[in-house]
Short mmCIF file of C-alpha atoms and ligand atoms in Angstrom, two decimals:
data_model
loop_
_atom_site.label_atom_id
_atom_site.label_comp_id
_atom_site.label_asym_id
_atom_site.label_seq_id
_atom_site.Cartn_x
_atom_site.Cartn_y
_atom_site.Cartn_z
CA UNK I 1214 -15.61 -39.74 -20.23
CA UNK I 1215 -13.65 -42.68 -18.27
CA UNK I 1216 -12.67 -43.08 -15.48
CA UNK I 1217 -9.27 -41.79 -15.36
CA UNK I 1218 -10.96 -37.96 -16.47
CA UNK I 1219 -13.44 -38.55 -13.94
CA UNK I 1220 -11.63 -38.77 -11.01
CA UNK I 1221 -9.76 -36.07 -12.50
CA UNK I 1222 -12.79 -33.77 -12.80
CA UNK I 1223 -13.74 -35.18 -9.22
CA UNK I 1224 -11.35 -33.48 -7.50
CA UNK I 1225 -11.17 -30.41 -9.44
CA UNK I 1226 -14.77 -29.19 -9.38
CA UNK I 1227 -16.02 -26.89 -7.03
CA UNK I 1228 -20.07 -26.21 -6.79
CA UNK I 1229 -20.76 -22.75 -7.00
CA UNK I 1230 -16.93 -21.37 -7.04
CA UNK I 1231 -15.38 -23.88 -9.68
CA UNK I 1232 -17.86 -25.61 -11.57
CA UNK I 1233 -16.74 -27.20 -14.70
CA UNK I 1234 -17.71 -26.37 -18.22
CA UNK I 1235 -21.73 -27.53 -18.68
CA UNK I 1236 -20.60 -29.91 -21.19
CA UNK I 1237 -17.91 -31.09 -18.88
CA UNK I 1238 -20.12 -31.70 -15.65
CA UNK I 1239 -22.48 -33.25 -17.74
CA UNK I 1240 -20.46 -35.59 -19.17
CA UNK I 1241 -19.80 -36.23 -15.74
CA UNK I 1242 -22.97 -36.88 -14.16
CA UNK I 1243 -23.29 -39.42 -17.07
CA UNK I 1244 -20.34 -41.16 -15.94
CA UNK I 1245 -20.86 -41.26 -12.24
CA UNK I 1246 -24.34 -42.69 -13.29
CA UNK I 1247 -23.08 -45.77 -14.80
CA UNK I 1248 -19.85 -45.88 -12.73
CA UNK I 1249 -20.72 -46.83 -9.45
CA UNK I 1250 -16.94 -47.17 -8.36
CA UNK I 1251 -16.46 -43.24 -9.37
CA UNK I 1252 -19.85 -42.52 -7.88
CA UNK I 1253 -18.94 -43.81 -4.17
CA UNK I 1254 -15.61 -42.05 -4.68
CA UNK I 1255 -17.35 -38.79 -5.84
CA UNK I 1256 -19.44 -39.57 -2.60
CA UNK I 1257 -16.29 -39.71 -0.35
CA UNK I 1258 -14.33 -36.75 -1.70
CA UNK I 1259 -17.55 -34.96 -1.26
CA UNK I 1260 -18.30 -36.33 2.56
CA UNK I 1261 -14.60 -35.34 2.93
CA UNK I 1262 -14.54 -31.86 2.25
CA UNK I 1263 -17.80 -31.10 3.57
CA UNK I 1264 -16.45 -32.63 7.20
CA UNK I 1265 -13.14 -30.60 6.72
CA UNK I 1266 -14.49 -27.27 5.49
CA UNK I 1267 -16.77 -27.11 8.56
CA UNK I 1268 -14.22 -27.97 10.66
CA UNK I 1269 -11.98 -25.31 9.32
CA UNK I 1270 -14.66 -22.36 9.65
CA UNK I 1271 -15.44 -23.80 13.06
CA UNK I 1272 -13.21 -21.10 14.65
CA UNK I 1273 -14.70 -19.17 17.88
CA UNK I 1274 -14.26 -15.50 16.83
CA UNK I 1275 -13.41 -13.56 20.74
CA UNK I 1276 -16.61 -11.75 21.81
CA UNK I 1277 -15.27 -8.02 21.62
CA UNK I 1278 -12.88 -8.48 18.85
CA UNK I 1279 -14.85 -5.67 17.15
CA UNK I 1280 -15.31 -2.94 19.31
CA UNK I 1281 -11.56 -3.87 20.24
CA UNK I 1282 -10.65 -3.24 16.29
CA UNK I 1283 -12.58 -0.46 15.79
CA UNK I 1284 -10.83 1.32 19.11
CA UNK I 1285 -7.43 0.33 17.62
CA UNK I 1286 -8.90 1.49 14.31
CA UNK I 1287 -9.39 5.28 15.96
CA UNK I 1288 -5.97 5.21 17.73
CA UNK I 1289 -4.23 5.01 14.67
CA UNK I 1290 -6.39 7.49 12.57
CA UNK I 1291 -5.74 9.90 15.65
CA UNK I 1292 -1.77 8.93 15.13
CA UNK I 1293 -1.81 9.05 11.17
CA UNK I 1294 -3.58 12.86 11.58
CA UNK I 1295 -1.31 14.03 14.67
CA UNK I 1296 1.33 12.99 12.46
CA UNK I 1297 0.72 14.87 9.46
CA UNK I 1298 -0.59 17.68 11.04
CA UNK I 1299 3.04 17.89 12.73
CA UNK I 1300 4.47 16.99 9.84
CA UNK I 1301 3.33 19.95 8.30
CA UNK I 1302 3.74 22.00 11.66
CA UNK I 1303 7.62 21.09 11.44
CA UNK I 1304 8.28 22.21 8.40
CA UNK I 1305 6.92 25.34 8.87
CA UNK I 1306 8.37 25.83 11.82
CA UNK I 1307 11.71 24.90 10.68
CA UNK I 1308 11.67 27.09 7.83
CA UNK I 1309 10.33 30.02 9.56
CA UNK I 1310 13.41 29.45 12.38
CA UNK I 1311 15.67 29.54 9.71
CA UNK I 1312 14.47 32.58 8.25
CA UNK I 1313 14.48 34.20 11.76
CA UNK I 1314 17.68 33.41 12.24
CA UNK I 1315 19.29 34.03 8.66
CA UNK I 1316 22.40 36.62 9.14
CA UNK I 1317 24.72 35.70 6.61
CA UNK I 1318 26.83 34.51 9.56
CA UNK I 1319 26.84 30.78 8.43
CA UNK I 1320 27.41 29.51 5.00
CA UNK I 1321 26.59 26.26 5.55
CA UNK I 1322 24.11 24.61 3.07
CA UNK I 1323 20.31 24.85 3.96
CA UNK I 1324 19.78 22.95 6.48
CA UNK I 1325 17.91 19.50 5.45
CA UNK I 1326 14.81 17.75 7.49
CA UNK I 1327 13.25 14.51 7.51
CA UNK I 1328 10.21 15.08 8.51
CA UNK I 1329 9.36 11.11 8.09
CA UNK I 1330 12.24 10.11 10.60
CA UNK I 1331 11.02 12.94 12.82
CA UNK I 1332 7.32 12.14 12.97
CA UNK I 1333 8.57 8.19 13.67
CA UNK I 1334 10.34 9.54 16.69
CA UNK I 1335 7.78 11.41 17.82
CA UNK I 1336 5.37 8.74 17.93
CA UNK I 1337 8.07 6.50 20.27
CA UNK I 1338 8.67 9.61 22.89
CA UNK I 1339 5.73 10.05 23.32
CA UNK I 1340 4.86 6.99 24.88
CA UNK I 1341 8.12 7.00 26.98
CA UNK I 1342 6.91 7.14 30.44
CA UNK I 1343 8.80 9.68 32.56
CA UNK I 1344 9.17 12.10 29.76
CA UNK I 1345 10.22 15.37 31.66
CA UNK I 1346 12.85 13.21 33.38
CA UNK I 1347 14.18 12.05 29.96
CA UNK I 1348 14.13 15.41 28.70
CA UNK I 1349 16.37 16.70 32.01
CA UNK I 1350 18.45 14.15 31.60
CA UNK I 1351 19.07 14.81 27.04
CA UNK I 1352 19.19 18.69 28.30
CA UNK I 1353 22.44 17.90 30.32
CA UNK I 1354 23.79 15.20 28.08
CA UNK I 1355 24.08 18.40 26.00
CA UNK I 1356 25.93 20.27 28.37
CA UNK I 1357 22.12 22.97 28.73
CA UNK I 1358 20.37 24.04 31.54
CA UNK I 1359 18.34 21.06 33.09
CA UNK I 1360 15.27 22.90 32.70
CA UNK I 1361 13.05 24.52 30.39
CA UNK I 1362 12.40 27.85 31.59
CA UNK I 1363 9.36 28.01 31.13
CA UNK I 1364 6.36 25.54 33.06
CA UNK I 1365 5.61 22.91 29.56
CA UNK I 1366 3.36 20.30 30.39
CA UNK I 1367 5.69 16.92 29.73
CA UNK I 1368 2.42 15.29 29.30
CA UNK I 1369 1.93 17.01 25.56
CA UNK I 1370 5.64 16.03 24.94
CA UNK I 1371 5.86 15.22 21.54
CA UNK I 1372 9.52 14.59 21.05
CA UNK I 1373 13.04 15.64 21.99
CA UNK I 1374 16.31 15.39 19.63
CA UNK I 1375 18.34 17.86 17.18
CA UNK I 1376 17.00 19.95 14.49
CA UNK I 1377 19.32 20.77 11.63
CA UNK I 1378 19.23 24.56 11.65
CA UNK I 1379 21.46 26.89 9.36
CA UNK I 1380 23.60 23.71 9.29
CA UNK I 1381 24.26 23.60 12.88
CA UNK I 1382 22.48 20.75 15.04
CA UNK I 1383 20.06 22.50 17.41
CA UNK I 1384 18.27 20.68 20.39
CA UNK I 1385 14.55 20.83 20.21
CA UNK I 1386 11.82 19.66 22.53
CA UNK I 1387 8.66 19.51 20.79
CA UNK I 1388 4.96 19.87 22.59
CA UNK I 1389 1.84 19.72 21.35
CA UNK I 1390 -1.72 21.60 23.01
CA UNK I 1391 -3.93 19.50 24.49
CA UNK I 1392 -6.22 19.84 21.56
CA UNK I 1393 -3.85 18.04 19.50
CA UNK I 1394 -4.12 20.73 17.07
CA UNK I 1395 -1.38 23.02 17.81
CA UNK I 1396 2.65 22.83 18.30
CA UNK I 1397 5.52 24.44 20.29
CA UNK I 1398 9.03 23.99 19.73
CA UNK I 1399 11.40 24.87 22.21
CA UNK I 1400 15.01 25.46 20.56
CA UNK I 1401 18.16 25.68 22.62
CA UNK I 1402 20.84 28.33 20.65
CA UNK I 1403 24.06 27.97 22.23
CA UNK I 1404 26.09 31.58 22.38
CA UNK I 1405 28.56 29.61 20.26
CA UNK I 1406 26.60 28.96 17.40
CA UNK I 1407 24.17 31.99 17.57
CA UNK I 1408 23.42 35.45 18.02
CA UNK I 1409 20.41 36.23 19.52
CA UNK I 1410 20.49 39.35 18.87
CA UNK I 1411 20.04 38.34 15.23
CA UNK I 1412 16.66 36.56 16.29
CA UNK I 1413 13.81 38.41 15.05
CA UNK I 1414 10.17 37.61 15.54
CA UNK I 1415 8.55 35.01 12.39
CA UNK I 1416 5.81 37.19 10.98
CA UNK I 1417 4.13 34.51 9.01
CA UNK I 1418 1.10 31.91 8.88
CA UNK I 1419 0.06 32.19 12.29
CA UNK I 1420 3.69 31.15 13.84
CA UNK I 1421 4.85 33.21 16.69
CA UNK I 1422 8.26 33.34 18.01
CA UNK I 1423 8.54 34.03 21.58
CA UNK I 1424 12.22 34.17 23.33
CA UNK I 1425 12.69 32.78 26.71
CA UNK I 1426 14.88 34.46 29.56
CA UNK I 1427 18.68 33.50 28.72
CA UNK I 1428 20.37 30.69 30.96
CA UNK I 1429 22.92 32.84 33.13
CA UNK I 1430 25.38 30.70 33.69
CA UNK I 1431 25.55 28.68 30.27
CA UNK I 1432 24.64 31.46 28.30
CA UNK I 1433 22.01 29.50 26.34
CA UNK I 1434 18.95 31.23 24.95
CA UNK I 1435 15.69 29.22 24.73
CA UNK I 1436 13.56 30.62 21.30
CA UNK I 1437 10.06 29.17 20.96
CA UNK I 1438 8.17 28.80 18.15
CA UNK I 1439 4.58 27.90 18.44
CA UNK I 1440 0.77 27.89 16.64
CA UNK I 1441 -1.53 30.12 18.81
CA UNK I 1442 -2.00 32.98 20.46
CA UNK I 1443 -0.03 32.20 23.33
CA UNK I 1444 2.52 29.15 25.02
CA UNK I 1445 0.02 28.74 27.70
CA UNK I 1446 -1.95 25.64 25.90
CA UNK I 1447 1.41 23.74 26.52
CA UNK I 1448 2.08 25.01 30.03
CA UNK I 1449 0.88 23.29 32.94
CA UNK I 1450 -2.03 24.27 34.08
CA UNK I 1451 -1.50 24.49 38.13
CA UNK I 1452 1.37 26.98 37.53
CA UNK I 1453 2.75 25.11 40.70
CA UNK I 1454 2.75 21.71 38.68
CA UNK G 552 -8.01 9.04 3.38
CA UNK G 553 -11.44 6.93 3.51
CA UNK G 554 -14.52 8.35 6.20
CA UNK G 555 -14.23 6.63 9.54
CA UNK G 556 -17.70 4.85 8.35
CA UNK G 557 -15.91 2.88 5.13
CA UNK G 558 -12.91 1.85 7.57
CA UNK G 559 -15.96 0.38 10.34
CA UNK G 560 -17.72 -1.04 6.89
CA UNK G 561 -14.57 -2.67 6.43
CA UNK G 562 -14.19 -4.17 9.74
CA UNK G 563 -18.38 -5.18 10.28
CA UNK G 564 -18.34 -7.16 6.89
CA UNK G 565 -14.66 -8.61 7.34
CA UNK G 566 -13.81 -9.01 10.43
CA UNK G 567 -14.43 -12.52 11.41
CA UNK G 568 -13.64 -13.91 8.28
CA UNK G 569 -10.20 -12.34 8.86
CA UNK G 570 -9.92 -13.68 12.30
CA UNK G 571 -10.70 -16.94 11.20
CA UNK G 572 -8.19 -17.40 8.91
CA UNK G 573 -5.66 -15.97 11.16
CA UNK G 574 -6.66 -18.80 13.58
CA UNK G 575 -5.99 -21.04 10.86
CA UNK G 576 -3.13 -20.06 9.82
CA UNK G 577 -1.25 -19.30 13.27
CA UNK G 578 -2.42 -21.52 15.26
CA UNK G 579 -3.65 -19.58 18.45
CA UNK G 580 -6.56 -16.74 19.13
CA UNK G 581 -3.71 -14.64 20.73
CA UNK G 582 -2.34 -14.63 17.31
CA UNK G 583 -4.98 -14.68 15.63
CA UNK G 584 -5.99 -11.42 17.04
CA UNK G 585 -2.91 -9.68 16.86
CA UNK G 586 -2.30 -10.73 13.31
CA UNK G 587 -6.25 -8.98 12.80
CA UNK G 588 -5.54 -6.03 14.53
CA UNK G 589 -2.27 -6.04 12.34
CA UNK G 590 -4.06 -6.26 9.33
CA UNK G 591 -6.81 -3.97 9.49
CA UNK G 592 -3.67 -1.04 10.95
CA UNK G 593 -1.59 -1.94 7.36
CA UNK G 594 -5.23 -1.44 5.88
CA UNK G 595 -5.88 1.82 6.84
CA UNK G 596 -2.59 3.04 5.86
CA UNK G 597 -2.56 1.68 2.10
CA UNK G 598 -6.51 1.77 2.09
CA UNK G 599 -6.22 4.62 -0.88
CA UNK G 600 -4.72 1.12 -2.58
CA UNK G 601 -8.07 -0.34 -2.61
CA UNK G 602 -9.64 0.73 -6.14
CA UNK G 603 -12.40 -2.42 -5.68
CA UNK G 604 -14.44 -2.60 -2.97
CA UNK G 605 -15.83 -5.67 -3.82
CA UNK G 606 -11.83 -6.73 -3.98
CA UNK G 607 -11.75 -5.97 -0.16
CA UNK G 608 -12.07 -9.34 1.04
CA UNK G 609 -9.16 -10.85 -1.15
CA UNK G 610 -7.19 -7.49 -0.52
CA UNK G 611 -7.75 -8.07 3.25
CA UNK G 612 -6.33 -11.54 3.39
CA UNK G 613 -3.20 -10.93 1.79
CA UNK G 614 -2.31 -7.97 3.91
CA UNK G 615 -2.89 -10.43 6.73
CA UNK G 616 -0.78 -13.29 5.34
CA UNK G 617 1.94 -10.75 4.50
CA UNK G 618 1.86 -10.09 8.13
CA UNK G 619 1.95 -13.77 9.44
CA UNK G 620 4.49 -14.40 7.11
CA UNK G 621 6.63 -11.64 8.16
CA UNK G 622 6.22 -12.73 11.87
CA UNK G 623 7.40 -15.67 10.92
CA UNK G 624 10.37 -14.84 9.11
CA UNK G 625 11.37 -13.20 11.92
CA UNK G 626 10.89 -15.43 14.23
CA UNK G 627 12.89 -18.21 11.89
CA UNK G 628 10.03 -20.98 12.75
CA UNK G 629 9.57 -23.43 10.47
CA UNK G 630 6.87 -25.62 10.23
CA UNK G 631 7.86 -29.27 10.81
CA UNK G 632 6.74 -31.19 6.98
CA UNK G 633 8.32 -29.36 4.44
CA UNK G 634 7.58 -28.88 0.86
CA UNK G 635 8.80 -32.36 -0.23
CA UNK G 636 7.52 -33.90 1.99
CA UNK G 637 3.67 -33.69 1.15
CA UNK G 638 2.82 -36.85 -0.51
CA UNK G 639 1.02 -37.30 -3.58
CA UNK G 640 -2.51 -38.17 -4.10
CA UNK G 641 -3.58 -41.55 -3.27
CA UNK G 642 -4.81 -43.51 -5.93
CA UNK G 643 -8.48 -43.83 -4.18
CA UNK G 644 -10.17 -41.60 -0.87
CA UNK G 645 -10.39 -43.79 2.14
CA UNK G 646 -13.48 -44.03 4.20
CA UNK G 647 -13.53 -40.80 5.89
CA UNK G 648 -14.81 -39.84 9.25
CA UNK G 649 -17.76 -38.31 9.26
CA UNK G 650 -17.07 -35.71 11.32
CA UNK G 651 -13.55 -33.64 11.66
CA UNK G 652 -12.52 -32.56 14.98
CA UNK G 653 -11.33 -28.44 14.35
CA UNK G 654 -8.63 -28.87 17.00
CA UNK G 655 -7.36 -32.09 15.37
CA UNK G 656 -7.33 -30.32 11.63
CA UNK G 657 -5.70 -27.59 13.53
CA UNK G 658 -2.91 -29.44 15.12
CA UNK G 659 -2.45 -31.25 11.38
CA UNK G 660 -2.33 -27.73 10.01
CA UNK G 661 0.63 -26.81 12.24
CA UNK G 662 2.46 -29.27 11.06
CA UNK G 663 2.25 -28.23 7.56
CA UNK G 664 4.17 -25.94 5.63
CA UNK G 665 2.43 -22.23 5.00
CA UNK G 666 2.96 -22.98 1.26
CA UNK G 667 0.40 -25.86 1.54
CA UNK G 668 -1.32 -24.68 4.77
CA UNK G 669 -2.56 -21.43 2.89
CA UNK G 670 -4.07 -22.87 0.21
CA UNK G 671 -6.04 -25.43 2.11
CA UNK G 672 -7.51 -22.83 4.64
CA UNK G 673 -8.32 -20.64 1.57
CA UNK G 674 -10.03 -23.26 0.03
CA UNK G 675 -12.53 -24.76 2.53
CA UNK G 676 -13.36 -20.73 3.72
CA UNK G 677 -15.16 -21.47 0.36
CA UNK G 678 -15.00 -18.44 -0.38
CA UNK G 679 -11.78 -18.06 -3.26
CA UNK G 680 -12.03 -19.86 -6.36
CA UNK G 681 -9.22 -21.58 -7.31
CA UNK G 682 -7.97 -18.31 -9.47
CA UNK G 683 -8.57 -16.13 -6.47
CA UNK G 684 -6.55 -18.38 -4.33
CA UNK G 685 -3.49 -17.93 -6.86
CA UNK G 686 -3.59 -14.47 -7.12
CA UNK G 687 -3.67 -14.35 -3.10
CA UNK G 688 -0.27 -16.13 -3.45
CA UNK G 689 1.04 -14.80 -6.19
CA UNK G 690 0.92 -18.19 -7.80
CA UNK G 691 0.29 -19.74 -11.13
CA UNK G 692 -3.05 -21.60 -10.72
CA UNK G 693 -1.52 -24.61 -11.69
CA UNK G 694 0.63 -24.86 -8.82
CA UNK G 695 -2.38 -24.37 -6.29
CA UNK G 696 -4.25 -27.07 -7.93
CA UNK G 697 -0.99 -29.38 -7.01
CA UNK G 698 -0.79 -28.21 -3.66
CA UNK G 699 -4.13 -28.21 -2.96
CA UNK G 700 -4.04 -32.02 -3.82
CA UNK G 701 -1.17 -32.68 -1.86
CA UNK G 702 -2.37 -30.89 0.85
CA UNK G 703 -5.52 -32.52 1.07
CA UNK G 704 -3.74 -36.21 0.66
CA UNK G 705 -2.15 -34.79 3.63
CA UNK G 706 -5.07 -34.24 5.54
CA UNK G 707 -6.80 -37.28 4.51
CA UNK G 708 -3.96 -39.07 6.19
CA UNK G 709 -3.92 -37.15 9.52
CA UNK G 710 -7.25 -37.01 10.18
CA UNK G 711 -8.09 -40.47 8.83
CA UNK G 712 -8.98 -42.79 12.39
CA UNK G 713 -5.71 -44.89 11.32
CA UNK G 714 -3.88 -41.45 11.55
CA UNK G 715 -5.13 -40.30 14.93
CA UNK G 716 -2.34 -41.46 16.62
CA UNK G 717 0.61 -40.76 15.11
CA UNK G 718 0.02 -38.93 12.00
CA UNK G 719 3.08 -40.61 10.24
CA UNK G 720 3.62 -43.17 7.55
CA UNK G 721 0.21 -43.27 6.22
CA UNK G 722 -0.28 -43.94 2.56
CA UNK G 723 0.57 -40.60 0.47
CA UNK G 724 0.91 -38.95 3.82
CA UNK G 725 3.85 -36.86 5.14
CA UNK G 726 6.98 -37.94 6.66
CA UNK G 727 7.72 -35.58 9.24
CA UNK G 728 11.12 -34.78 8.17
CA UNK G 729 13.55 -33.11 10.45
CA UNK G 730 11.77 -34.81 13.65
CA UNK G 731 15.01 -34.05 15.95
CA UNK G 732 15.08 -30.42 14.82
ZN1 ZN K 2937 -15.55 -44.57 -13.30
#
């Protein structure tokens, strides 16, 4: 070996990682023995990256960085599961208001649902602060009643927006209990696009379908569909809340 | 989905490794634990991507550059020594101090491009063999190797005592290019 291949081999080899061929380093360690102008470079590169590797791994890691990560880490597995358990919630839901409401009236196509786009938008109202106000405030953008009429809890809001429904857009505010493990959804049916006399009760996989008292003056009819028993896991608790 | 216990495996073994290099490679602990905290979310949701476990490490990193290099892109920074400007290898190593000061490498490492920085950081974790290192950057090897010596010419000029001041002109060292922009 001279000392052109040397100094090649010098910088290439690695201990441990990337070691040259046996025959290789050996034919190295011959050279470096009787070169001693490639044996104080071999010294160098070595003193060199031994200074700067330490250096580089020389980085403070935060005390708490790990129980921070691993609370971060249980946020998000919460999220992921709230979000495919609703996920799979909405779609049943949706499909079981559809059914309820199926009178022949409508030939629009079936209605179509992203349940994707719908979990994403769940996840960002819910962390809106001021959610019942926000709600109030979509309800009259939409020309309905300001209020729910019935006491939810706007602290299990999960979202608000429009639901395609026999293909007509219907406004849905969306709570979960306070288990995380059931869902409500509160549809608005305007007299214009629905009868509600052509509501019937879902009769399937433990959905129930509960009708709210009709708005008087706008006509609109509130229809709930929910997991449970009853609505009161996403009521307020102090009915004077 | 993996049990809560592989995800807190995950984290106990790789944690600080991944926080290092994200100090490394941004520049700043409030970076550096974002970008970790980034990492390990994108690793939980693609975790059923994972066939290897003892792939984890590698697998770990490159979610994490992915994410610094996706800040970055968005943020349009751009690191002041480009590509071309990395010197080649001097002909002989210099005397080198015997000690490196982290904040000085780090401040050199700024300066660098990612293309170069990565590779560098990568290497002295000592941890990624040369091939490991490639496939981290979707690179052939052969390119690494040539960055890697670059890189470390680079180095060798900014952190040699000549260098301390300014950092420019040094034999096979960078020229910062674009020092107005
Ligand atoms: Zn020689």
């Amino acid at each position: 070996m001279d000392c052109n291949d040397a100094q090649f081999y010098l910088r290439l080899a690695r201990p441990g990682l990337d070691a040259p061929e046996p025959d290789v380093a050996a034919a190295l360690d011959r050279h470096l023995a009787g070169c001693p102008g490639c044996a104080a470079d071999a010294r160098r590169l070595a003193a060199f990256d031994a200074a700067v590797g330490s250096a580089m791994r020389a980085v403070e890691v935060p005390v708490g960085l790990r129980s921070k990560l691993v609370a971060d880490l249980s946020a998000r597995r919460g999220a992921v599961l709230r979000r495919r358990a609703y996920r799979v919630a909405a779609v049943a839901a949706s499909a079981l208001l559809a059914v309820g409401l199926a009178v022949g009236a409508f030939t629009a196509s079936r209605p179509t649902f992203d349940p994707d786009e719908r979990a994403l938008r769940a996840d960002e109202q819910a962390t809106v602060p001021g959610a019942e106000a926000a709600v109030r405030d979509w309800l009259t953008d939409q020309g309905l009643p300001a209020r729910l009429p019935a006491p939810f809890d706007y602290g299990l809001l999960v979202m608000f927006g429009t639901e395609p429904v026999q293909g007509r857009d219907v406004p849905v505010v969306v709570f979960r209990d306070r288990v995380g493990t059931g869902t409500a959804k509160v549809y608005a049916l305007r007299p214009s696009q629905f009868k509600l006399k052509d509501v019937r009760p879902a009769q399937a996989s433990g959905w129930q379908l509960q009708v709210l008292p009709e708005d008087r003056s706008t006509g609109v009819a509130f229809v709930v569909l929910f997991t449970g028993d009853s609505l009161a896991p996403f009521l307020h608790t102090d009915p004077g809340a | 989905m993996a049990s809560a216990g592989g995800l807190h495996g995950l984290i106990d073994a790789h944690y600080e490794a991944l926080y290092r290099y994200a100090y490394r490679l941004a520049g700043s602990a409030a970076d550096a634990e974002d970008l970790t905290q980034e990492a390990f979310g994108k690793a939980i949701a693609r975790l059923p991507q994972l066939r290897d476990p003892d792939k984890a490490k590698g697998w770990l990193f490159r979610i994490l550059r992915n994410a610094y290099l996706h800040r970055v892109r968005d943020q349009k920074r751009h690191r002041a020594v480009p590509l071309d400007a990395v010197g080649e290898l001097p002909g002989r190593p210099e005397d080198d101090p015997p000690e490196v000061d982290p904040a000085r490498l780090q401040q050199a490492l700024d300066d660098l491009d990612e293309a170069f920085r990565t590779p560098l950081i990568l290497f002295y974790f000592e941890d990624f063999s040369y091939r490991d290192i490639a496939e981290q950057m979707d690179l052939p090897i052969g390119t690494v190797m040539s960055r890697l010596a670059r890189g470390k010419a680079y180095l060798r000029s900014r952190l040699a005592p000549s260098g301390a001041a300014a950092g420019n002109g040094a034999a096979g060292g960078p020229r910062r290019a674009g020092n107005g922009l």
